Coordinates of N, CA and C in Angstrom, one line a residue:
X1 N -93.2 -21.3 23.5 CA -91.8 -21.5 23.5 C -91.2 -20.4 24.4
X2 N -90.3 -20.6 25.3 CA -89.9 -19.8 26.2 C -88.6 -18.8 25.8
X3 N -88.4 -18.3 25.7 CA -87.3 -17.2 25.2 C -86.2 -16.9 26.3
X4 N -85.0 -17.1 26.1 CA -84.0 -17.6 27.1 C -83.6 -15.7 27.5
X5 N -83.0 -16.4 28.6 CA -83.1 -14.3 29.0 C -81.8 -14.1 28.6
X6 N -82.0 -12.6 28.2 CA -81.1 -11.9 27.6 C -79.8 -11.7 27.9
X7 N -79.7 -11.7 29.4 CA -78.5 -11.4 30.3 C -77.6 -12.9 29.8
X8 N -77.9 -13.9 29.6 CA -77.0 -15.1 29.4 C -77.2 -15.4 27.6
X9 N -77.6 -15.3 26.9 CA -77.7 -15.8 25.5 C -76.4 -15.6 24.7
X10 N -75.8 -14.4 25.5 CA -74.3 -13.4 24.5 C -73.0 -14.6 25.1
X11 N -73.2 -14.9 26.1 CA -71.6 -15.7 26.3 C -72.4 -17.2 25.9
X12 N -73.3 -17.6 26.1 CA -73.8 -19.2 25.5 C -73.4 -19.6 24.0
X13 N -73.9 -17.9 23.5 CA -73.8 -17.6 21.8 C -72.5 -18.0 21.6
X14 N -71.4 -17.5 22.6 CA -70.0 -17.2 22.2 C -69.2 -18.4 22.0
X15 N -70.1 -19.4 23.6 CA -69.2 -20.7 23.8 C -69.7 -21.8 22.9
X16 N -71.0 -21.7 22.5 CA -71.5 -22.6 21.3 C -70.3 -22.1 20.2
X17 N -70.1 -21.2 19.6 CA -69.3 -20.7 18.5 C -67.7 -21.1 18.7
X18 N -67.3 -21.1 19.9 CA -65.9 -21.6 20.3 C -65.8 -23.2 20.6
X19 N -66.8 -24.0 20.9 CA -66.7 -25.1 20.9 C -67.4 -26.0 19.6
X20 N -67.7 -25.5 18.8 CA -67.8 -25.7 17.1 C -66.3 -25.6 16.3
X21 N -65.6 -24.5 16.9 CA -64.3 -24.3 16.3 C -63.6 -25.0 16.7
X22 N -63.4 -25.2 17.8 CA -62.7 -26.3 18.6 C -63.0 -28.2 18.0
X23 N -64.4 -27.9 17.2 CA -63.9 -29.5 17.1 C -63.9 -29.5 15.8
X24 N -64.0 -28.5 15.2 CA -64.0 -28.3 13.2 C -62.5 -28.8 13.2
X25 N -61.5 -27.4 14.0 CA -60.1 -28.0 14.0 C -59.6 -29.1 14.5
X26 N -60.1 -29.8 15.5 CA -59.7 -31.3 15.9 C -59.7 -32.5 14.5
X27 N -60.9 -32.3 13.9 CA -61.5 -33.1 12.7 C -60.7 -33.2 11.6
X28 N -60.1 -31.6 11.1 CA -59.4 -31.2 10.4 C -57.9 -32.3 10.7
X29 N -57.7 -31.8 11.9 CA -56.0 -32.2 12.4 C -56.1 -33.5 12.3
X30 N -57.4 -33.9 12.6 CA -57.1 -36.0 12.7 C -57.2 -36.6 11.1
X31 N -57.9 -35.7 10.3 CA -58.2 -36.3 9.0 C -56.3 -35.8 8.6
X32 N -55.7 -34.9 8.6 CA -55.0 -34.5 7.8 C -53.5 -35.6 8.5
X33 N -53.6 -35.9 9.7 CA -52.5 -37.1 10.3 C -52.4 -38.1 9.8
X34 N -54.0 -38.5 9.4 CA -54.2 -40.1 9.0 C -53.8 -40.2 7.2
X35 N -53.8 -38.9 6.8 CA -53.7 -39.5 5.4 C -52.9 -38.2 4.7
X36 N -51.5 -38.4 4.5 CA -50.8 -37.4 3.9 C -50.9 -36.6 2.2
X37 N -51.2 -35.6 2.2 CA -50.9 -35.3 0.8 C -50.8 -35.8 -0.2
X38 N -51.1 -36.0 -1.2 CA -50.8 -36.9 -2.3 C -50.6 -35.9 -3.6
X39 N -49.6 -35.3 -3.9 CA -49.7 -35.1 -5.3 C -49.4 -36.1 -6.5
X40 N -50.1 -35.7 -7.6 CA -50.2 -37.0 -8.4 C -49.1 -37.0 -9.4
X41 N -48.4 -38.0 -10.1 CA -47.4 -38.3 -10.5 C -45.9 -38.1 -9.9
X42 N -46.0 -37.9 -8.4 CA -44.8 -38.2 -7.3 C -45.0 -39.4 -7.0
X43 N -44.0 -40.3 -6.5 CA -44.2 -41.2 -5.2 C -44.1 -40.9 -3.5
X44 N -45.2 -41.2 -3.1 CA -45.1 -41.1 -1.9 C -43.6 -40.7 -1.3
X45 N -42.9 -40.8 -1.5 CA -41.4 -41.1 -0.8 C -41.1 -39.6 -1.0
X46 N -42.0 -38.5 -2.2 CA -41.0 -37.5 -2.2 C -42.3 -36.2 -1.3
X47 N -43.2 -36.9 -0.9 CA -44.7 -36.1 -0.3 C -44.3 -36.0 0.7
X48 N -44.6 -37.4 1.3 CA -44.5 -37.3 2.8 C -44.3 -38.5 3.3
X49 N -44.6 -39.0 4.9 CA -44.6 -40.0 5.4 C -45.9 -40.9 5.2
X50 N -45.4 -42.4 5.0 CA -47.5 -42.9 4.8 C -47.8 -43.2 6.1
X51 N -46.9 -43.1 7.2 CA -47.4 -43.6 8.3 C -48.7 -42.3 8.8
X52 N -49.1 -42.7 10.2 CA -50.5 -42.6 10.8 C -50.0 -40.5 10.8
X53 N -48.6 -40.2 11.4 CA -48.4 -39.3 11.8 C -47.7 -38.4 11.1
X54 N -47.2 -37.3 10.6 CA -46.8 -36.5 9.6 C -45.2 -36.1 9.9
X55 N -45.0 -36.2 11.6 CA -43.9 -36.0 12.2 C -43.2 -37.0 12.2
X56 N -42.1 -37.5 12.3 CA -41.2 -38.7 13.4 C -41.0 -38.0 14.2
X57 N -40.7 -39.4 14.8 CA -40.6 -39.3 16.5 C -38.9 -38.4 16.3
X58 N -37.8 -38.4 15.2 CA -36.9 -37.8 15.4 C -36.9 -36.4 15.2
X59 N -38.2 -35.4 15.0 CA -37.9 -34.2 14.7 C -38.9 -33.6 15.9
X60 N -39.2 -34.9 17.0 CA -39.7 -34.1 18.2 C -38.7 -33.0 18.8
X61 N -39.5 -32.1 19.3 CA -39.1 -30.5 19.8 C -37.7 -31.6 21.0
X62 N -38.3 -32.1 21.8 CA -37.4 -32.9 22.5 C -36.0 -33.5 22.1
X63 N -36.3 -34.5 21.1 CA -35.2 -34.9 20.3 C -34.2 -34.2 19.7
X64 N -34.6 -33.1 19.2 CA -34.2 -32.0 18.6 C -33.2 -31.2 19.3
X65 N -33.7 -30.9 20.7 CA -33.2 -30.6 21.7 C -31.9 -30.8 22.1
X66 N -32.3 -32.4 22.1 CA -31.2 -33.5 23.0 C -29.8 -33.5 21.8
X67 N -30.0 -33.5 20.1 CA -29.2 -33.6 19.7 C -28.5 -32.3 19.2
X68 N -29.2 -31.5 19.5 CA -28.6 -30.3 19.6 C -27.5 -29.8 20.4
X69 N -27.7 -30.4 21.4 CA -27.0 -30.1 22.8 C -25.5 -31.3 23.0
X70 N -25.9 -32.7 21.7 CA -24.8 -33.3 22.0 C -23.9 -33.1 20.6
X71 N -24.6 -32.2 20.0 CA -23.5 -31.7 18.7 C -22.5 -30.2 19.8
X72 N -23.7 -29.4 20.5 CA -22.5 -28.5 20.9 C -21.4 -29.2 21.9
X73 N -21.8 -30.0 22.7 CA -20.6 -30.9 23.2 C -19.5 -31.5 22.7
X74 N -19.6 -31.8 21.6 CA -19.2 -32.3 20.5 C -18.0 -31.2 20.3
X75 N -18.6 -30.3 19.8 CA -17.7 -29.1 19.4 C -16.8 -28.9 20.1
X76 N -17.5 -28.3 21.3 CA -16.8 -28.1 22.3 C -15.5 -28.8 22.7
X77 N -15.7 -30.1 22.7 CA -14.4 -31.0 23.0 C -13.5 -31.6 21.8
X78 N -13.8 -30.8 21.0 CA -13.4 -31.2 19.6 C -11.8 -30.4 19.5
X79 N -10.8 -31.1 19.2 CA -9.4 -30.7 18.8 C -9.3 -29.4 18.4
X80 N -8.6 -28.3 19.0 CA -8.3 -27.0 17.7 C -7.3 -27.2 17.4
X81 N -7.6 -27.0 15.7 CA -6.6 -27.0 14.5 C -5.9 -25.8 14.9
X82 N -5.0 -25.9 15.3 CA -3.5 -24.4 14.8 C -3.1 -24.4 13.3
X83 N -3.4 -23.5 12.2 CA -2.8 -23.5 11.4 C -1.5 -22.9 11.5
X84 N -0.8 -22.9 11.0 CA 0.4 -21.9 10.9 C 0.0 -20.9 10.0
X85 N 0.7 -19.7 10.8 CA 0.7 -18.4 9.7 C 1.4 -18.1 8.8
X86 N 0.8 -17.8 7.5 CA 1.7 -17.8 5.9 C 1.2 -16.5 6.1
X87 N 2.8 -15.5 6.0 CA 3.0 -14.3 5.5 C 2.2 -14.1 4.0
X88 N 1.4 -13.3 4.0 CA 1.2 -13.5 2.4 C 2.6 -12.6 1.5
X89 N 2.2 -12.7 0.6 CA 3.5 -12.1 -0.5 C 3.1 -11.3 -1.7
X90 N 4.1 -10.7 -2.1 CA 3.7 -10.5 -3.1 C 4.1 -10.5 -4.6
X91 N 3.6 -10.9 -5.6 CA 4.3 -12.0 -6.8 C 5.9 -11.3 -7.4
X92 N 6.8 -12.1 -7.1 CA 8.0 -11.5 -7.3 C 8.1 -11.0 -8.8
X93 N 7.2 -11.1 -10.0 CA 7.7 -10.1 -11.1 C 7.0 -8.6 -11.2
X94 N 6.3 -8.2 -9.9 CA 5.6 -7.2 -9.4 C 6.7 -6.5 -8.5
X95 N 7.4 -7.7 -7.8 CA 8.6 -6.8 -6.5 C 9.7 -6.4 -7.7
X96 N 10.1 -7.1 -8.8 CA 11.1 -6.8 -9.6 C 10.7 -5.4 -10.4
X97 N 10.0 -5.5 -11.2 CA 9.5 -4.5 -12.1 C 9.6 -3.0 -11.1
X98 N 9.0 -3.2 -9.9 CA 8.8 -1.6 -8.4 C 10.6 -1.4 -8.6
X99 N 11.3 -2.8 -8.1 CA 12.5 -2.4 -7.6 C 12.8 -1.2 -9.2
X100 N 13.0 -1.8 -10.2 CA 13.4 -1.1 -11.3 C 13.0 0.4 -11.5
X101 N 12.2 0.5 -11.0 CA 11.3 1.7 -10.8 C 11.7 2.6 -9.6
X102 N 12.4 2.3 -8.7 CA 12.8 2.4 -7.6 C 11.8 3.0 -6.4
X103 N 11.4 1.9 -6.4 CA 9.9 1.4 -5.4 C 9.8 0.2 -4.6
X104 N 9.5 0.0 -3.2 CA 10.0 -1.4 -2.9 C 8.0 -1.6 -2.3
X105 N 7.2 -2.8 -2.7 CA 6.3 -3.0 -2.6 C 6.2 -4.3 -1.6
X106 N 5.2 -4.2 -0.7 CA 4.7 -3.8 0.6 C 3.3 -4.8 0.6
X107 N 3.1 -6.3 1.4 CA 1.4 -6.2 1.2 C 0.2 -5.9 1.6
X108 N -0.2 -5.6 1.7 CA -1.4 -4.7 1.9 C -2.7 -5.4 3.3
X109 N -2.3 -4.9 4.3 CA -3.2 -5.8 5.6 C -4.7 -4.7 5.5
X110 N -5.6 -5.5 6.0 CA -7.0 -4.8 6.7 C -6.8 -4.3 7.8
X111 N -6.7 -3.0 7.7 CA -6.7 -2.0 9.0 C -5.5 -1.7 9.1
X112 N -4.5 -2.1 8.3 CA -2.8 -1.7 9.0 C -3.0 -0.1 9.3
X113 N -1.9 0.3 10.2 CA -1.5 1.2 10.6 C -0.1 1.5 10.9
X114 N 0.0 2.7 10.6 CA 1.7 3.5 10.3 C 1.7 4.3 12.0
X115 N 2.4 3.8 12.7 CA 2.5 4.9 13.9 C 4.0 5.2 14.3
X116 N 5.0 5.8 15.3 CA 5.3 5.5 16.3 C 5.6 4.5 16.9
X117 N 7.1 4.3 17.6 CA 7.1 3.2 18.7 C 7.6 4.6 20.2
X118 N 6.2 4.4 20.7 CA 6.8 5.3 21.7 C 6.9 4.5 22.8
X119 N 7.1 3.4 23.6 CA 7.8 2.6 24.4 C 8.2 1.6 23.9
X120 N 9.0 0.8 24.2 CA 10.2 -0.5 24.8 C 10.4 -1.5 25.4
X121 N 9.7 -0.6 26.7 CA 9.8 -1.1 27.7 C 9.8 -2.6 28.2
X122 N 9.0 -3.4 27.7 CA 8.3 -5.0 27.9 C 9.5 -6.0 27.0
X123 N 9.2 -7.0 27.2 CA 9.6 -7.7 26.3 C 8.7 -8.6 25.2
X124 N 9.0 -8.5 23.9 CA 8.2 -9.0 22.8 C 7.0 -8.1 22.7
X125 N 6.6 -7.1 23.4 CA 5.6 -5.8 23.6 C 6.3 -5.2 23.5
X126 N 5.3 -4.0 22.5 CA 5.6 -2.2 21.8 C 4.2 -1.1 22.2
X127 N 4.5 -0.6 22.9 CA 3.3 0.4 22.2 C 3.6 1.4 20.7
X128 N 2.9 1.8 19.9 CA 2.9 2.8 18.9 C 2.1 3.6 19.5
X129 N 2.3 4.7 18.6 CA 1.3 6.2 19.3 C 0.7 6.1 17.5
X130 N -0.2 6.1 16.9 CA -0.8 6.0 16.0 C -1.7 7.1 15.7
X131 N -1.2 8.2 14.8 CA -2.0 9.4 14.9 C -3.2 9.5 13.7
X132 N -4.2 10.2 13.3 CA -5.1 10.1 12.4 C -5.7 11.2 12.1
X133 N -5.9 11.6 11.3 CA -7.1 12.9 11.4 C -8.4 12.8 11.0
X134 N -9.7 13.2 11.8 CA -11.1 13.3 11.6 C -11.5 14.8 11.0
X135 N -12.8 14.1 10.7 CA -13.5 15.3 9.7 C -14.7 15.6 10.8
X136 N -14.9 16.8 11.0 CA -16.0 17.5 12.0 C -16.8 18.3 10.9
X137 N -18.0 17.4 10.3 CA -18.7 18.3 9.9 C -19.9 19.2 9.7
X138 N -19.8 19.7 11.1 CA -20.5 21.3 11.8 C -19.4 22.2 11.1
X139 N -18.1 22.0 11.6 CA -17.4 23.3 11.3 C -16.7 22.9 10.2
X140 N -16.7 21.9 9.2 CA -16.1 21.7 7.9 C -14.6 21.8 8.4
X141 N -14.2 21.3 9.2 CA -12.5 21.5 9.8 C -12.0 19.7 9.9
X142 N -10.6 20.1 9.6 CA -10.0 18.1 10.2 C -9.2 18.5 11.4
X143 N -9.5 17.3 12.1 CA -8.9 18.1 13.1 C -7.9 16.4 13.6
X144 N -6.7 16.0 14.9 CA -6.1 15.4 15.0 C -6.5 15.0 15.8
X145 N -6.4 13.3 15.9 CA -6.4 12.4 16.8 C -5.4 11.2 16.8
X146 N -5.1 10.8 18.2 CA -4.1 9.9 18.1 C -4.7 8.6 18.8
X147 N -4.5 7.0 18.8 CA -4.6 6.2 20.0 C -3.0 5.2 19.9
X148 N -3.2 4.9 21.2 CA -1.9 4.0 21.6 C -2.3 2.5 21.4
X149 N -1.7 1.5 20.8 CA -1.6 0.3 20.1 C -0.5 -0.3 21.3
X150 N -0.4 -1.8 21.8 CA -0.2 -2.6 22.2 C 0.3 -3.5 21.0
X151 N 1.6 -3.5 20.5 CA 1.7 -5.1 19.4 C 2.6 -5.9 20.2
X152 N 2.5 -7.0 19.1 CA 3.3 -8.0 19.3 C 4.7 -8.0 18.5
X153 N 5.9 -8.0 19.1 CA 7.4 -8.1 18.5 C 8.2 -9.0 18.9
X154 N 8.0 -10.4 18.2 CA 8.0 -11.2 18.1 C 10.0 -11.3 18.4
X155 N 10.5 -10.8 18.1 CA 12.1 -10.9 17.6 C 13.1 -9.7 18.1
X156 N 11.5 -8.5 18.7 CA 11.9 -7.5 19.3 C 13.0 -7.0 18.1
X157 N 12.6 -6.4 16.7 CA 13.2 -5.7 16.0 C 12.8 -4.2 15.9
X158 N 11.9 -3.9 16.5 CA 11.5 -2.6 16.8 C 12.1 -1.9 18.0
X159 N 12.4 -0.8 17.9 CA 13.0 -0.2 18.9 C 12.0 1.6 18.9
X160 N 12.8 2.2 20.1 CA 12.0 3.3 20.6 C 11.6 4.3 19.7
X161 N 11.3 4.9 19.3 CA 11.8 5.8 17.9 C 11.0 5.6 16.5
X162 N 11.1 4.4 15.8 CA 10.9 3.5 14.6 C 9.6 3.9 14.2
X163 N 9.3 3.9 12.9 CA 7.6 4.1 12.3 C 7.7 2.5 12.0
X164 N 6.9 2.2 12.2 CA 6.6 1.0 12.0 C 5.1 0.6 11.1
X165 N 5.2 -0.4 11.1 CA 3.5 -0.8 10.3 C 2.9 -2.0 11.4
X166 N 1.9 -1.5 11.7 CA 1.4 -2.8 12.5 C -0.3 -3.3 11.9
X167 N -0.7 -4.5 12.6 CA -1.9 -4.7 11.7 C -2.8 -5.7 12.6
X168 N -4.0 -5.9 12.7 CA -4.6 -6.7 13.5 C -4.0 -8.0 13.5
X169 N -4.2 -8.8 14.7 CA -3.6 -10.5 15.2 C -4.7 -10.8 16.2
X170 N -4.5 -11.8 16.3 CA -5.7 -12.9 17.3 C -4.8 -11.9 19.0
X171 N -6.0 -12.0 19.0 CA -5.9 -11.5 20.6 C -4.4 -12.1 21.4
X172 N -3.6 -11.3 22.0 CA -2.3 -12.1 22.8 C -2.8 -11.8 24.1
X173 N -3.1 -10.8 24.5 CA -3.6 -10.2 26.5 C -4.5 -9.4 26.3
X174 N -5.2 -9.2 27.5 CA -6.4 -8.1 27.6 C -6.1 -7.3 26.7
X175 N -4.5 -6.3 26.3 CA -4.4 -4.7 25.3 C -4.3 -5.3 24.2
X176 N -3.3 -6.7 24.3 CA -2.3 -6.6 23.2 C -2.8 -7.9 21.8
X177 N -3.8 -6.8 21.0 CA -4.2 -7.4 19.4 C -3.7 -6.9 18.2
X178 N -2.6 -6.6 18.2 CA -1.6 -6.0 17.5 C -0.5 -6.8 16.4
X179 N 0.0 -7.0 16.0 CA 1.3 -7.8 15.6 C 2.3 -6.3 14.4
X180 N 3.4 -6.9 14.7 CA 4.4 -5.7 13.6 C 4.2 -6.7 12.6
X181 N 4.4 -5.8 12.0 CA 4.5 -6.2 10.5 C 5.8 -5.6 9.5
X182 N 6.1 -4.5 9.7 CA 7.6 -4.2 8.8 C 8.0 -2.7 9.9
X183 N 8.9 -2.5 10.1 CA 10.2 -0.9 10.6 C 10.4 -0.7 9.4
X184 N 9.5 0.6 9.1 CA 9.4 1.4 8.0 C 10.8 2.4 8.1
X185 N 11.3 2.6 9.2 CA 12.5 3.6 9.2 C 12.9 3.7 10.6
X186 N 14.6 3.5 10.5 CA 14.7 2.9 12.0 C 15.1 4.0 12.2
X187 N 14.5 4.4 14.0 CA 15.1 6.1 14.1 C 17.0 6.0 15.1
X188 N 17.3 7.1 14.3 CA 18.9 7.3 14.4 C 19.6 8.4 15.6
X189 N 18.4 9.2 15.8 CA 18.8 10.3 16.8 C 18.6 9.5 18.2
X190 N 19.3 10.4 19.0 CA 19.3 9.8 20.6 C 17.9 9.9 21.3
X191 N 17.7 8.7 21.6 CA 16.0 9.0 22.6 C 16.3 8.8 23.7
X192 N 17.6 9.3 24.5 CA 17.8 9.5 25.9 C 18.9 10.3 25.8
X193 N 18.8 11.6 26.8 CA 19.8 13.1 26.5 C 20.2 13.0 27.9

């Protein structure tokens, strides 16, 4: 018997071993298409499909695709709802009870801010100067920071001077995601000398 040479036996070994796996899994994949799962005391209907294939043709990667793409079109050209905006409130035997107390109560926005109106200028546009203070903690110090706000004044009741309360809104221009919300105290001294 002749003894195969050495130099070729190691990749022969390899591709006999890869073409054994190659059709173990084929065998596997055809037995397991033709005949689905069966657990016992279900009906078929809650297993799987009895047909030949495990997929439908509707959850091809393709199909999937296709209706994917005509749900985002869909969207896309689909009406936007404007709701209208409801001020929220707050329960008037809460505002009675403060008034008695002599306190006038205020509702409560995410992110509101108390600043300044330091320009005018625009119409239905304010800037506020909005100041704040941070904590630096290397030197255990607070120290002051300010930024300038773009809102929306809707009625133009704000004027130059005024603390105001402003609070996030749906984007209006590139600056201005602002909206007022109440003139905390209208300023009385002259802002032109």
């Amino acid at each position: 018997l002749a003894q195969p040479s050495t130099q070729h036996s190691k990749p022969a070994h390899q591709r006999m071993a890869a073409v054994a796996l190659i059709a173990a899994s084929a065998v596997l994949l055809l037995f397991d298409m033709q005949a689905p799962p069966q657990v016992p005391g279900l009906p078929s209907a809650f297993v799987g499909s009895t047909g030949g294939s495990m997929r439908s043709p509707a959850q091809s990667p393709v199909v999937m695709q296709a209706r994917h793409a005509a749900d985002r079109k869909k969207r896309r050209n689909a009406p936007v709802v404007k709701r209208p905006w409801v001020e929220p409130t707050v329960p008037e035997e809460l505002v009675q009870q403060a008034k008695k107390e002599g306190f006038r109560l205020r509702p409560q926005y995410n992110n509101m801010k108390v600043g300044y109106v330091v320009s005018d200028a625009n119409q239905k546009t304010r800037t506020v100067l909005v100041e704040f203070f941070r904590f630096n903690a290397k030197y255990g110090a607070y120290y002051k920071q300010s930024s300038k706000l773009h809102y929306h004044d809707e009625y133009e009741v704000s004027k130059l001077g005024d603390v105001v309360i402003v609070a996030p809104w749906q984007k209006m221009t590139k600056q201005k995601s602002w909206r007022l919300v109440e003139v905390m105290k209208k300023n009385i001294a002259p802002t032109h000398v």
